[in-house]
Coordinates of C-alpha atoms in Angstrom, one line a residue:
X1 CA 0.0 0.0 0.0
X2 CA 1.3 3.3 -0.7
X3 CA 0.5 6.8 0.3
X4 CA 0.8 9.4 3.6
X5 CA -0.2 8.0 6.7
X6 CA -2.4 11.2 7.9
X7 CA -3.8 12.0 12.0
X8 CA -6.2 14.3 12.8
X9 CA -8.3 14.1 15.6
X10 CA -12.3 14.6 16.1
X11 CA -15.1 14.4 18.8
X12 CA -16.2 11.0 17.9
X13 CA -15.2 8.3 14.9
X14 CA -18.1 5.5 14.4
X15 CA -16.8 2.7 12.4
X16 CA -19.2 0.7 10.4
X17 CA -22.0 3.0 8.0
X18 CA -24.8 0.9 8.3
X19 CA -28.6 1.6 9.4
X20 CA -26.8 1.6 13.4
X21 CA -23.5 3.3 12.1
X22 CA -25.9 5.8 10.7
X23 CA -28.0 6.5 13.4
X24 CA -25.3 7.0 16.2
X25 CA -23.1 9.4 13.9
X26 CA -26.8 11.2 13.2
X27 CA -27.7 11.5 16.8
X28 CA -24.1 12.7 18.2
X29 CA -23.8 15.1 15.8
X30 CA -27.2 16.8 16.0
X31 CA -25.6 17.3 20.1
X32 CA -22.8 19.4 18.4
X33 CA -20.1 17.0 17.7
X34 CA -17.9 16.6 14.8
X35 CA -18.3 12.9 13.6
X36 CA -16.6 10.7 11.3
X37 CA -18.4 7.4 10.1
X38 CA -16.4 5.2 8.3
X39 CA -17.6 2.3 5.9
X40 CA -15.2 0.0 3.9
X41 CA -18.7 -0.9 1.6
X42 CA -21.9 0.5 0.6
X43 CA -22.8 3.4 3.0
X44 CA -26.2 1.9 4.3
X45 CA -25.2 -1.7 5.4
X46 CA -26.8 -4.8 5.0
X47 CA -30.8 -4.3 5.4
X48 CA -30.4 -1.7 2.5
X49 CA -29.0 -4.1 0.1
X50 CA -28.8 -7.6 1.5
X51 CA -31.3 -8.1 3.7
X52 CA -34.5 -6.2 5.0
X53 CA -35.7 -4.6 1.9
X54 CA -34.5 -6.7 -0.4
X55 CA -36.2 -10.0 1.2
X56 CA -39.3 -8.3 1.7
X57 CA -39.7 -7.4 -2.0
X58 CA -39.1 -10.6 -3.1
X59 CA -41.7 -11.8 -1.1
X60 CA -44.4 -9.5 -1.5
X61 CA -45.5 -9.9 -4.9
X62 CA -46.1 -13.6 -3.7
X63 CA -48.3 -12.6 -0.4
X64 CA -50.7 -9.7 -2.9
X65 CA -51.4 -13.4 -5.2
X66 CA -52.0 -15.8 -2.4
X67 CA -54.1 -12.5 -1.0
X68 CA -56.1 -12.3 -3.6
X69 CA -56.6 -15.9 -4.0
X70 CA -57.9 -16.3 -0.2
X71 CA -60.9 -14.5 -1.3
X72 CA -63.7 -15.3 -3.5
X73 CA -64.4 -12.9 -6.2
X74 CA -60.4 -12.0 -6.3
X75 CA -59.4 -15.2 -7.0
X76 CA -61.1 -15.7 -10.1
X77 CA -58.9 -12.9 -11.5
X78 CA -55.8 -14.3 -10.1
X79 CA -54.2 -16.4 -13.4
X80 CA -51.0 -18.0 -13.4
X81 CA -47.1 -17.0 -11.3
X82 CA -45.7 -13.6 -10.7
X83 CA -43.8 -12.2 -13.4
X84 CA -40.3 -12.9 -12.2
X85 CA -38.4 -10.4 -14.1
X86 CA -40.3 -8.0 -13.0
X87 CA -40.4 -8.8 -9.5
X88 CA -36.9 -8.8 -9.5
X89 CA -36.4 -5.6 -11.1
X90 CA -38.5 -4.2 -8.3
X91 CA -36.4 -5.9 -5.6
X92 CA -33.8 -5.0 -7.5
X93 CA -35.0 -1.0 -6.9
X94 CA -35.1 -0.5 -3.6
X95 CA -31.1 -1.3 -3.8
X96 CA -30.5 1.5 -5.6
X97 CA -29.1 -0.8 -7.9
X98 CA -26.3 -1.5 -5.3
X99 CA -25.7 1.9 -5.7
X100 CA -25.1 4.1 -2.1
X101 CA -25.4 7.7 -3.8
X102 CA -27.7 8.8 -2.2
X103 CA -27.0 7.6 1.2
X104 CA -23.5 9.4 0.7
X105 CA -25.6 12.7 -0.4
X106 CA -27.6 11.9 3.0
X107 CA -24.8 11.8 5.4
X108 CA -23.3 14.9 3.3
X109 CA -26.6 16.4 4.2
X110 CA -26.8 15.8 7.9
X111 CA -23.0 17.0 7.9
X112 CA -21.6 13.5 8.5
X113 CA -17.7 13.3 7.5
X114 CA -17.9 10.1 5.3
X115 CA -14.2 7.7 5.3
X116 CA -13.6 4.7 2.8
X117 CA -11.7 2.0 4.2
X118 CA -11.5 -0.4 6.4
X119 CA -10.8 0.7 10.1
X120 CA -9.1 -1.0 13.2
X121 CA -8.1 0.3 16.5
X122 CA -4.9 0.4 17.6
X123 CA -4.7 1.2 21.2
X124 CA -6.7 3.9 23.3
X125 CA -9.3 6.4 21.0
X126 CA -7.1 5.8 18.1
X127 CA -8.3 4.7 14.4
X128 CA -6.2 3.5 12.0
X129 CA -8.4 3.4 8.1
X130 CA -7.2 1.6 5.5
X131 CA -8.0 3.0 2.2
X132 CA -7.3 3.2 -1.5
X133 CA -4.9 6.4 -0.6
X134 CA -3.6 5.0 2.0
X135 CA -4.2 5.0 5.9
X136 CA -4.8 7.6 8.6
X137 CA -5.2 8.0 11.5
X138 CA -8.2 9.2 13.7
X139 CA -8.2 10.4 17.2
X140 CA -11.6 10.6 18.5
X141 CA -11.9 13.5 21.7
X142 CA -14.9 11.6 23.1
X143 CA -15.6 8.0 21.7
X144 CA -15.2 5.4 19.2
X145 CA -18.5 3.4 18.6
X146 CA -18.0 -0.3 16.9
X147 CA -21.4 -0.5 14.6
X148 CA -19.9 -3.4 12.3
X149 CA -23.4 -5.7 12.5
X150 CA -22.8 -9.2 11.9
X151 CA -21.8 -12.1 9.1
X152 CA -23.2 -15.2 8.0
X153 CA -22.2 -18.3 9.5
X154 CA -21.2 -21.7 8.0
X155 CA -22.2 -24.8 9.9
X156 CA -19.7 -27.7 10.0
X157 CA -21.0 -29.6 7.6
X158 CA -18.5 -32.2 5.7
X159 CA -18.0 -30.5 1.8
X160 CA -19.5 -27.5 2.8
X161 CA -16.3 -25.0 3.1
X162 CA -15.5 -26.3 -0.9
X163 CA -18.7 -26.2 -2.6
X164 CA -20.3 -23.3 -4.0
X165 CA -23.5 -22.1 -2.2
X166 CA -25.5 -18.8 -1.5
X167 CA -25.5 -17.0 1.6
X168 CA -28.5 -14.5 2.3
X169 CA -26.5 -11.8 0.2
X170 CA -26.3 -14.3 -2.5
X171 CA -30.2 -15.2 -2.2
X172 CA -31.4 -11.1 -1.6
X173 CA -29.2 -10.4 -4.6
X174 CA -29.8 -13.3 -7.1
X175 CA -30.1 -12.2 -11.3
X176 CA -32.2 -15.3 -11.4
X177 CA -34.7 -17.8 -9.6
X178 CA -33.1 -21.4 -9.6
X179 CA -34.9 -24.1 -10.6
X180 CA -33.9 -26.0 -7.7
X181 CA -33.0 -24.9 -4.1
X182 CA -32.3 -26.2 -1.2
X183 CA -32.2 -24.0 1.9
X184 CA -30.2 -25.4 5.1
X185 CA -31.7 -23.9 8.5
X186 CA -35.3 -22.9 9.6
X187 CA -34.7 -19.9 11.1
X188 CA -35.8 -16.2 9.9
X189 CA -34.1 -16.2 7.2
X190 CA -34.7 -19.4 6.1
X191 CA -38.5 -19.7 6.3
X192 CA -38.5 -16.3 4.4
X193 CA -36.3 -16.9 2.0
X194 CA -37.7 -20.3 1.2
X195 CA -41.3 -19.2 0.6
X196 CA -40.2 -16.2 -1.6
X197 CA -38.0 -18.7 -4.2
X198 CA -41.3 -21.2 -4.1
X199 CA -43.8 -18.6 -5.3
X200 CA -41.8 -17.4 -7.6
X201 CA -41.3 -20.4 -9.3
X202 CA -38.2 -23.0 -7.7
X203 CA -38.4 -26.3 -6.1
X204 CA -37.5 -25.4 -2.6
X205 CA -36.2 -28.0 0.1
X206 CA -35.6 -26.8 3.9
X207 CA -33.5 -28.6 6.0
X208 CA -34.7 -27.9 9.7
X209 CA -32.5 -29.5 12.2
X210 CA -35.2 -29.6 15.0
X211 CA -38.4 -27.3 13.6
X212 CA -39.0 -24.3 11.6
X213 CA -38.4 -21.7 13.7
X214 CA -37.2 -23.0 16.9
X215 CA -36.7 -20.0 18.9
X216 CA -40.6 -19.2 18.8
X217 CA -43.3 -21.1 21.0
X218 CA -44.4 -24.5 18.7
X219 CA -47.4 -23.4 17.9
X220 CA -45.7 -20.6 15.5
X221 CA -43.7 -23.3 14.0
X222 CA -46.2 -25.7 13.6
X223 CA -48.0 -23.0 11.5
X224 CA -45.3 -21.7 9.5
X225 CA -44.4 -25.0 8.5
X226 CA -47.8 -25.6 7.2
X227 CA -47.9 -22.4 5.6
X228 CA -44.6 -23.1 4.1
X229 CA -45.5 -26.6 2.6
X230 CA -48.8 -24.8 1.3
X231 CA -46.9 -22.4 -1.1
X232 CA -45.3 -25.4 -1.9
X233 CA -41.8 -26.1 0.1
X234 CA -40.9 -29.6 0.9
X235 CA -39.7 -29.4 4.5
X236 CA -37.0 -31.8 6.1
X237 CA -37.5 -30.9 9.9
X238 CA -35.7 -32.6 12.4
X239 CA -33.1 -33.3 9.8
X240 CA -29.2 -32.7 10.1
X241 CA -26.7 -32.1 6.6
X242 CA -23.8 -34.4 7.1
X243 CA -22.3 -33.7 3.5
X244 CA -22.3 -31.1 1.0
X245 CA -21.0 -31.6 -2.9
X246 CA -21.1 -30.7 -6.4
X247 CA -20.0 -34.2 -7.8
X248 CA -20.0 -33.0 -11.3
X249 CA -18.4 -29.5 -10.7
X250 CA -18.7 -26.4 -9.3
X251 CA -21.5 -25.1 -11.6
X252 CA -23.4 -28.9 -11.4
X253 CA -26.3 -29.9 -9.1
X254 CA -25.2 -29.6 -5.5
X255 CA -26.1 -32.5 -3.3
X256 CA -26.9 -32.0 0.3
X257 CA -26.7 -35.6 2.6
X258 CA -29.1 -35.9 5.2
X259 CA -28.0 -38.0 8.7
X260 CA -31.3 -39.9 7.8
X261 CA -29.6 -40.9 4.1
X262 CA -32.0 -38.5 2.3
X263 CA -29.9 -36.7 -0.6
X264 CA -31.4 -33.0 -1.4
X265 CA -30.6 -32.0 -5.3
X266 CA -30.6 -28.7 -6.2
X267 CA -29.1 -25.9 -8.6
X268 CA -28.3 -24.0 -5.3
X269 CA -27.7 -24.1 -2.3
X270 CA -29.0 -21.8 0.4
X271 CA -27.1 -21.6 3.8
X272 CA -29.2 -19.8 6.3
X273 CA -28.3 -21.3 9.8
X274 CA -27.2 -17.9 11.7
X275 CA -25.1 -15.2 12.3
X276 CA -22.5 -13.8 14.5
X277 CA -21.5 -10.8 15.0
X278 CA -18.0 -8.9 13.6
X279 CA -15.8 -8.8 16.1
X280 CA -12.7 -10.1 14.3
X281 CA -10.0 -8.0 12.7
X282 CA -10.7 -4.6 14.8
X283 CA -8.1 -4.5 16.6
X284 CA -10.0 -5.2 20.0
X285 CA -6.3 -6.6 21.6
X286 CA -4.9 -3.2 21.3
X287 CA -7.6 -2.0 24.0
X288 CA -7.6 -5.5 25.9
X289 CA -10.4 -7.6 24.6
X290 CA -9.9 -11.0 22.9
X291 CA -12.3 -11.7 20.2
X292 CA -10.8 -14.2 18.2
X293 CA -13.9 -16.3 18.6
X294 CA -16.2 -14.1 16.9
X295 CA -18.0 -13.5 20.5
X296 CA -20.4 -10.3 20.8
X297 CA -19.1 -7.3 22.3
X298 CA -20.9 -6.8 25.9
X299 CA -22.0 -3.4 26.8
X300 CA -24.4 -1.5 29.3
X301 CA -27.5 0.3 28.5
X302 CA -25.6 3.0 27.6
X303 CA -24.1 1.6 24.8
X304 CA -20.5 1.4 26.6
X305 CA -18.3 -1.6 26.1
X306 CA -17.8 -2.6 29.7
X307 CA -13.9 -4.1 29.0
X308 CA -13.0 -0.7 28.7
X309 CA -13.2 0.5 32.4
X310 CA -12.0 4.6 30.7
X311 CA -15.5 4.6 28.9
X312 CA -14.4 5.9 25.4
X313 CA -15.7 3.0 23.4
X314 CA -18.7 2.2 22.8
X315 CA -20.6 -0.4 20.7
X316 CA -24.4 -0.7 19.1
X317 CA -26.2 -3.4 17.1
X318 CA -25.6 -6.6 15.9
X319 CA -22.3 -6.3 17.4
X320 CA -22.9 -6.5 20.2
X321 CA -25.5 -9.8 20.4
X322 CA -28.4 -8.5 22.8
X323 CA -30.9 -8.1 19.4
X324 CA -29.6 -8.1 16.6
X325 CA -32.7 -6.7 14.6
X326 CA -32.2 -3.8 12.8
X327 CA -34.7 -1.3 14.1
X328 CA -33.1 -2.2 17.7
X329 CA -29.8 -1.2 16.1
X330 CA -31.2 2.0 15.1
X331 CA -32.9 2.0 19.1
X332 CA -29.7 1.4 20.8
X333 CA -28.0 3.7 18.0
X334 CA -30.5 6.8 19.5
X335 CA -29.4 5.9 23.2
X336 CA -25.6 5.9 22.4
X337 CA -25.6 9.1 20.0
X338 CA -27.5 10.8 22.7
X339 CA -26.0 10.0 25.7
X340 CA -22.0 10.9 23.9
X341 CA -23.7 14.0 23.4
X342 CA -24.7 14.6 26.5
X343 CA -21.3 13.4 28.4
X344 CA -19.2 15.1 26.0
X345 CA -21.3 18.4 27.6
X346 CA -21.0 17.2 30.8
X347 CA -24.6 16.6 31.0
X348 CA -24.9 13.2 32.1
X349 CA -22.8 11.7 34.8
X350 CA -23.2 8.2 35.9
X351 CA -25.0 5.5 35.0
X352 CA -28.4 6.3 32.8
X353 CA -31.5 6.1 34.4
X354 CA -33.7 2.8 32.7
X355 CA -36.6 3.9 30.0
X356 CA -33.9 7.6 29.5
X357 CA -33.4 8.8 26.4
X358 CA -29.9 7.9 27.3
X359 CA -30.8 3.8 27.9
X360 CA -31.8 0.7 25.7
X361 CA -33.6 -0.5 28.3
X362 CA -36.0 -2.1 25.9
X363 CA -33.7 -4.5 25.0
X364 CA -34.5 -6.9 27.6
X365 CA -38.1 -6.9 28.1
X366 CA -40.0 -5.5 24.7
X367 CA -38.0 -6.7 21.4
X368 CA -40.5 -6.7 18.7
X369 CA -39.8 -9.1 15.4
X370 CA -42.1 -10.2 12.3
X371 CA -41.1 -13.0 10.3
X372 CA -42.0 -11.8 6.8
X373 CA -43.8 -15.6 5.8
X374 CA -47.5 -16.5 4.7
X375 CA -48.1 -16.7 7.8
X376 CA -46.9 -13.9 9.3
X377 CA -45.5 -14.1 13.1
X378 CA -45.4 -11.1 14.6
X379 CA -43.9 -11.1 18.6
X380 CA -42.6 -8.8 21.2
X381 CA -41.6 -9.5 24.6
X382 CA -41.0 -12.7 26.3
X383 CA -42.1 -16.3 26.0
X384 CA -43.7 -18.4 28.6
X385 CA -41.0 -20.9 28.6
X386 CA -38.3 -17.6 29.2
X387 CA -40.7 -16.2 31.3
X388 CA -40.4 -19.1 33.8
X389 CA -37.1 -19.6 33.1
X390 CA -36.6 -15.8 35.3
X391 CA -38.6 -17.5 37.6
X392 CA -41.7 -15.6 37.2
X393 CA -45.3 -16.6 37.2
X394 CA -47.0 -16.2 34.7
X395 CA -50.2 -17.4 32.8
X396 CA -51.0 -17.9 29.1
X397 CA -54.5 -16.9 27.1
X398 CA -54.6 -18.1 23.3
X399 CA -57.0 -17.1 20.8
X400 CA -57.9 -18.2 17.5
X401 CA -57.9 -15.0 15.3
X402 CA -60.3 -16.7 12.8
X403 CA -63.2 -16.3 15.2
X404 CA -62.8 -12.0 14.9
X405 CA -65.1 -10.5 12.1
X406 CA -62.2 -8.8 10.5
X407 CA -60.4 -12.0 9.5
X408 CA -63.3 -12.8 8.3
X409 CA -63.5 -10.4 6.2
X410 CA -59.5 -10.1 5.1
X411 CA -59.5 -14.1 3.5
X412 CA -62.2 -16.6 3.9
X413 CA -61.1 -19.4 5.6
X414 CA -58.3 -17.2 7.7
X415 CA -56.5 -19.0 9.7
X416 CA -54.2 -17.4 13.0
X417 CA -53.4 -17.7 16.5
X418 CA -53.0 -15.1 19.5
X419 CA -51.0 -15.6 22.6
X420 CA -50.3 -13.5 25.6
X421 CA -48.3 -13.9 28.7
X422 CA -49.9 -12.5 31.7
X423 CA -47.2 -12.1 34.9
X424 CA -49.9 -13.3 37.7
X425 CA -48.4 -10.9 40.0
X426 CA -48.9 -7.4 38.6
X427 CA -51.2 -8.2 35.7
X428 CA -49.5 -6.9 33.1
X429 CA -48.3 -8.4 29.6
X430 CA -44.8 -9.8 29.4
X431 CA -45.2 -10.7 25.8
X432 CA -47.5 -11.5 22.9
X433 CA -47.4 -13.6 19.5
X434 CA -50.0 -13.0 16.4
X435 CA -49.6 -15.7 13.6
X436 CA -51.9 -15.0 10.6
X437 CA -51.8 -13.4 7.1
X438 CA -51.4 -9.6 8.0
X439 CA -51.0 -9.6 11.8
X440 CA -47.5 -7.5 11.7
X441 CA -49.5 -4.4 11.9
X442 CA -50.9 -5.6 15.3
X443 CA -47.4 -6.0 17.1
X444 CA -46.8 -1.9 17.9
X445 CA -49.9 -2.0 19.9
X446 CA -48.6 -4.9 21.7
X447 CA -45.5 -3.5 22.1
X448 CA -46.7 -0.2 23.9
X449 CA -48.7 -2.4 26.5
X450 CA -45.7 -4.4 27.4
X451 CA -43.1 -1.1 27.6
X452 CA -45.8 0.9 29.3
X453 CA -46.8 -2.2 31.4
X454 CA -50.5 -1.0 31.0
X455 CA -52.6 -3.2 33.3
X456 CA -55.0 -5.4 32.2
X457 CA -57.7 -3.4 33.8
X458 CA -56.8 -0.2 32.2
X459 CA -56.4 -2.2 28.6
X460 CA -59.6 -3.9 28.9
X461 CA -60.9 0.0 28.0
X462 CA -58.8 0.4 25.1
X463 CA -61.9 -0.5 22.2
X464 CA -60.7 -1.5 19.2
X465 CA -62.3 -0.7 15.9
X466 CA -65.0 -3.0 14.3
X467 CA -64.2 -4.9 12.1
X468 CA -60.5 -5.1 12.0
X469 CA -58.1 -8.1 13.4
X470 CA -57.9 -6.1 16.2
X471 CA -60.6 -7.1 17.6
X472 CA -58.4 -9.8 19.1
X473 CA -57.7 -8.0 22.1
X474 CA -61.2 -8.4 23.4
X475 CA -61.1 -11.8 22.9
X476 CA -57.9 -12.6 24.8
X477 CA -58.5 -10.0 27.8
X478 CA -62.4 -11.2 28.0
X479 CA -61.1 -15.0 28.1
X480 CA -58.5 -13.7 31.2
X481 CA -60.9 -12.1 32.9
X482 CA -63.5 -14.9 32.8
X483 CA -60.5 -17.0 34.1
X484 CA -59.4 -14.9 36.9
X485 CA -62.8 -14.2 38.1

């Protein structure tokens, strides 16, 4: 590399210009600091072009159809697939074509200082970037914040390492529908990702090594899958790969070996079994932290990485493992822009208070998630089985969404399920589940009542329109009232 290694020194250096990045260097420089983000890739990060909008476009167009189909008098004008090229071109528009113009005019804009390169501390508030000019150095005044999100996994699975196969980017990103896929893991990514390439056309296999998404109470699951094996996906749960290959080549049918002897043919091959966040290669031994395991940086509320007794370096994000969704990112991203503000004034001293503008105390009580499938899941809050693991008490009410007039009225023959869990001692929601075609838009309501803790009493008043899916709500507060009578 050649070139003038350069040092200057301002208020705050975030490295890593995704949605999080973004957000933190937005926040801390609206308090009056002088900010530098720095992003080795497309200013934006991975939702933008690899993974949030991109999934969801590939799946809508397949959602509208079935929509239309799940009603009578629609479905007779329902004829025939999506047309692929154009849903692709769509998908292919919300990237900007892969293009980050104009997230770079935005950060001009909001008077961001934008560096290319790849960045790496090297010892106390000190940034060395790596870039096609050259490195330099950056000395931040007040903090460093590590917003570098996560990476795809790869499972050991015999072959796997040497044979060509898609990762999410790949899948978000693909010119082309296979003919064949097969998609190894269950989880978010999977289920979505699976359900989109089936509507639009390939022969999809999942591999589930205990169910379709595990991490959510069976019931979802046990839905999902059905809804997944509807639109057409042949579903292998409870099923480990043990061997991956291309026995004809690297551009011939890959073969994945199930432990049960089952061989999966495909054209691709889809691996979708986690993530972890990207910890390796910034420097974190020049400041005292090993992270050669690819571990999660721990922080406080605050957003501080709690190695670092001095309190200059901070972290947000998928980084640092407590939710790695983006619109927590961009939750704890507000917290930690706001609260270097404020310390860089002198404003805030000591620990945050919980539920400040300074704290991401939502984090461990009210994370909301939707899982994009047909049918939708849409959760926040805890689940029984974590709930008692705290050692709470708690009770469960359940509620079959097709009984409410408005799902009804959205498909006939609607199909969905309601949860809530009730902690018996204060009567207040700890978390709630929707599964059902269009439930995401019920989960902000849900969320409220579990961050403001709203008792049940006080809820019961809150009337919801007729007739919408809302309607819900009555059902599941009427049932726990007739119960706790």
């Amino acid at each position: 590399m050649t070139g003038t290694l350069t040092e200057r020194a301002v208020d705050v250096v975030v490295i890593g210009g995704g949605s999080t990045g973004e957000n933190v260097a937005d926040y801390a420089h609206r308090r009056g600091l002088e900010v530098t983000l720095v992003e080795r890739a497309l200013l934006g990060g991975e939702c933008s072009y690899y993974a949030c909008m991109p999934s969801k476009a590939l799946l809508r167009p397949g959602r509208v159809l079935a929509a239309a189909r799940d009603v009578r008098g629609a479905a007779s004008a329902v004829d025939g697939m999506p047309d692929v090229a154009a849903v692709l071109a769509r998908r292919t528009s919300f990237t900007h074509h892969w293009d980050d113009g104009a997230q770079v005019r935005w950060a001009d804009g909001a008077g961001l200082d934008l560096v290319r390169g790849t960045a790496r501390l090297d010892g106390e508030r000190r940034v060395v970037v790596s870039g096609d000019d050259g490195e330099q150095v950056l000395r931040a005044r007040h903090a460093v914040v590590l917003a570098t999100g996560s990476v795809s996994t790869t499972p050991p699975v015999e072959g796997l390492p040497a044979t060509r196969h898609w990762t999410t980017r790949d899948a978000t990103s693909a010119p082309a529908v296979p003919r064949r896929l097969v998609v190894l893991g269950a989880g978010v990514a999977g289920a979505e990702l699976s359900q989109a390439f089936a509507r639009l056309g390939a022969a999809v296999s999942l591999v589930a090594r205990s169910r379709v998404l595990s991490s959510f109470a069976p019931e979802v699951g046990e839905r999902v899958a059905r809804g997944l094996a509807g639109a057409g996906v042949d579903v292998h749960a409870g099923s480990s790969a043990v061997r991956a290959e291309r026995p004809e080549g690297p551009d011939g049918p890959v073969v994945l070996h199930l432990e049960d002897g089952t061989a999966l043919v495909g054209d691709e091959l889809l691996v979708a079994t986690g993530r972890r966040p990207r910890t390796r290669g910034l420097g974190l031994e020049t400041v005292g932290i090993d992270r050669s395991d690819g571990g999660p940086l721990m922080v406080d509320d605050s957003g501080r990485v709690t190695a670092v007794p001095a309190g200059w370096l901070y972290a947000a994000g998928d980084v640092t493992g407590r939710a790695p969704l983006t619109h927590q990112g961009k939750y704890a991203a507000r917290a930690v822009g706001e609260v270097i503000g404020a310390r860089a004034a002198g404003r805030a001293a000591g620990e945050p208070a919980p539920w400040s503008a300074h704290a991401a105390t939502a984090d461990h009580v009210a994370v909301p998630q939707v899982v994009f499938t047909d049918p939708e899941v849409a959760h926040v809050g805890l689940t029984a089985a974590a709930a008692r693991e705290q050692g709470r008490a708690v009770r469960t009410v359940t509620a079959d969404l097709a009984d409410v007039a408005g799902a009804s009225i959205l498909a006939d023959d609607y199909a969905g399920w309601a949860q809530l869990i009730v902690d018996d001692a204060r009567d207040v929601i700890l978390g709630v589940t929707f599964v059902g075609p269009d439930v995401a838009e019920l989960l902000h309501a849900a969320t409220i009542a579990v961050v403001g803790e709203v008792p049940l009493e006080r809820l019961w008043h809150a009337v919801p329109a007729y007739p919408t899916l809302s309607e819900v709500w009555l059902r599941l507060l009427d049932d726990d009232r007739e119960r706790t009578a």
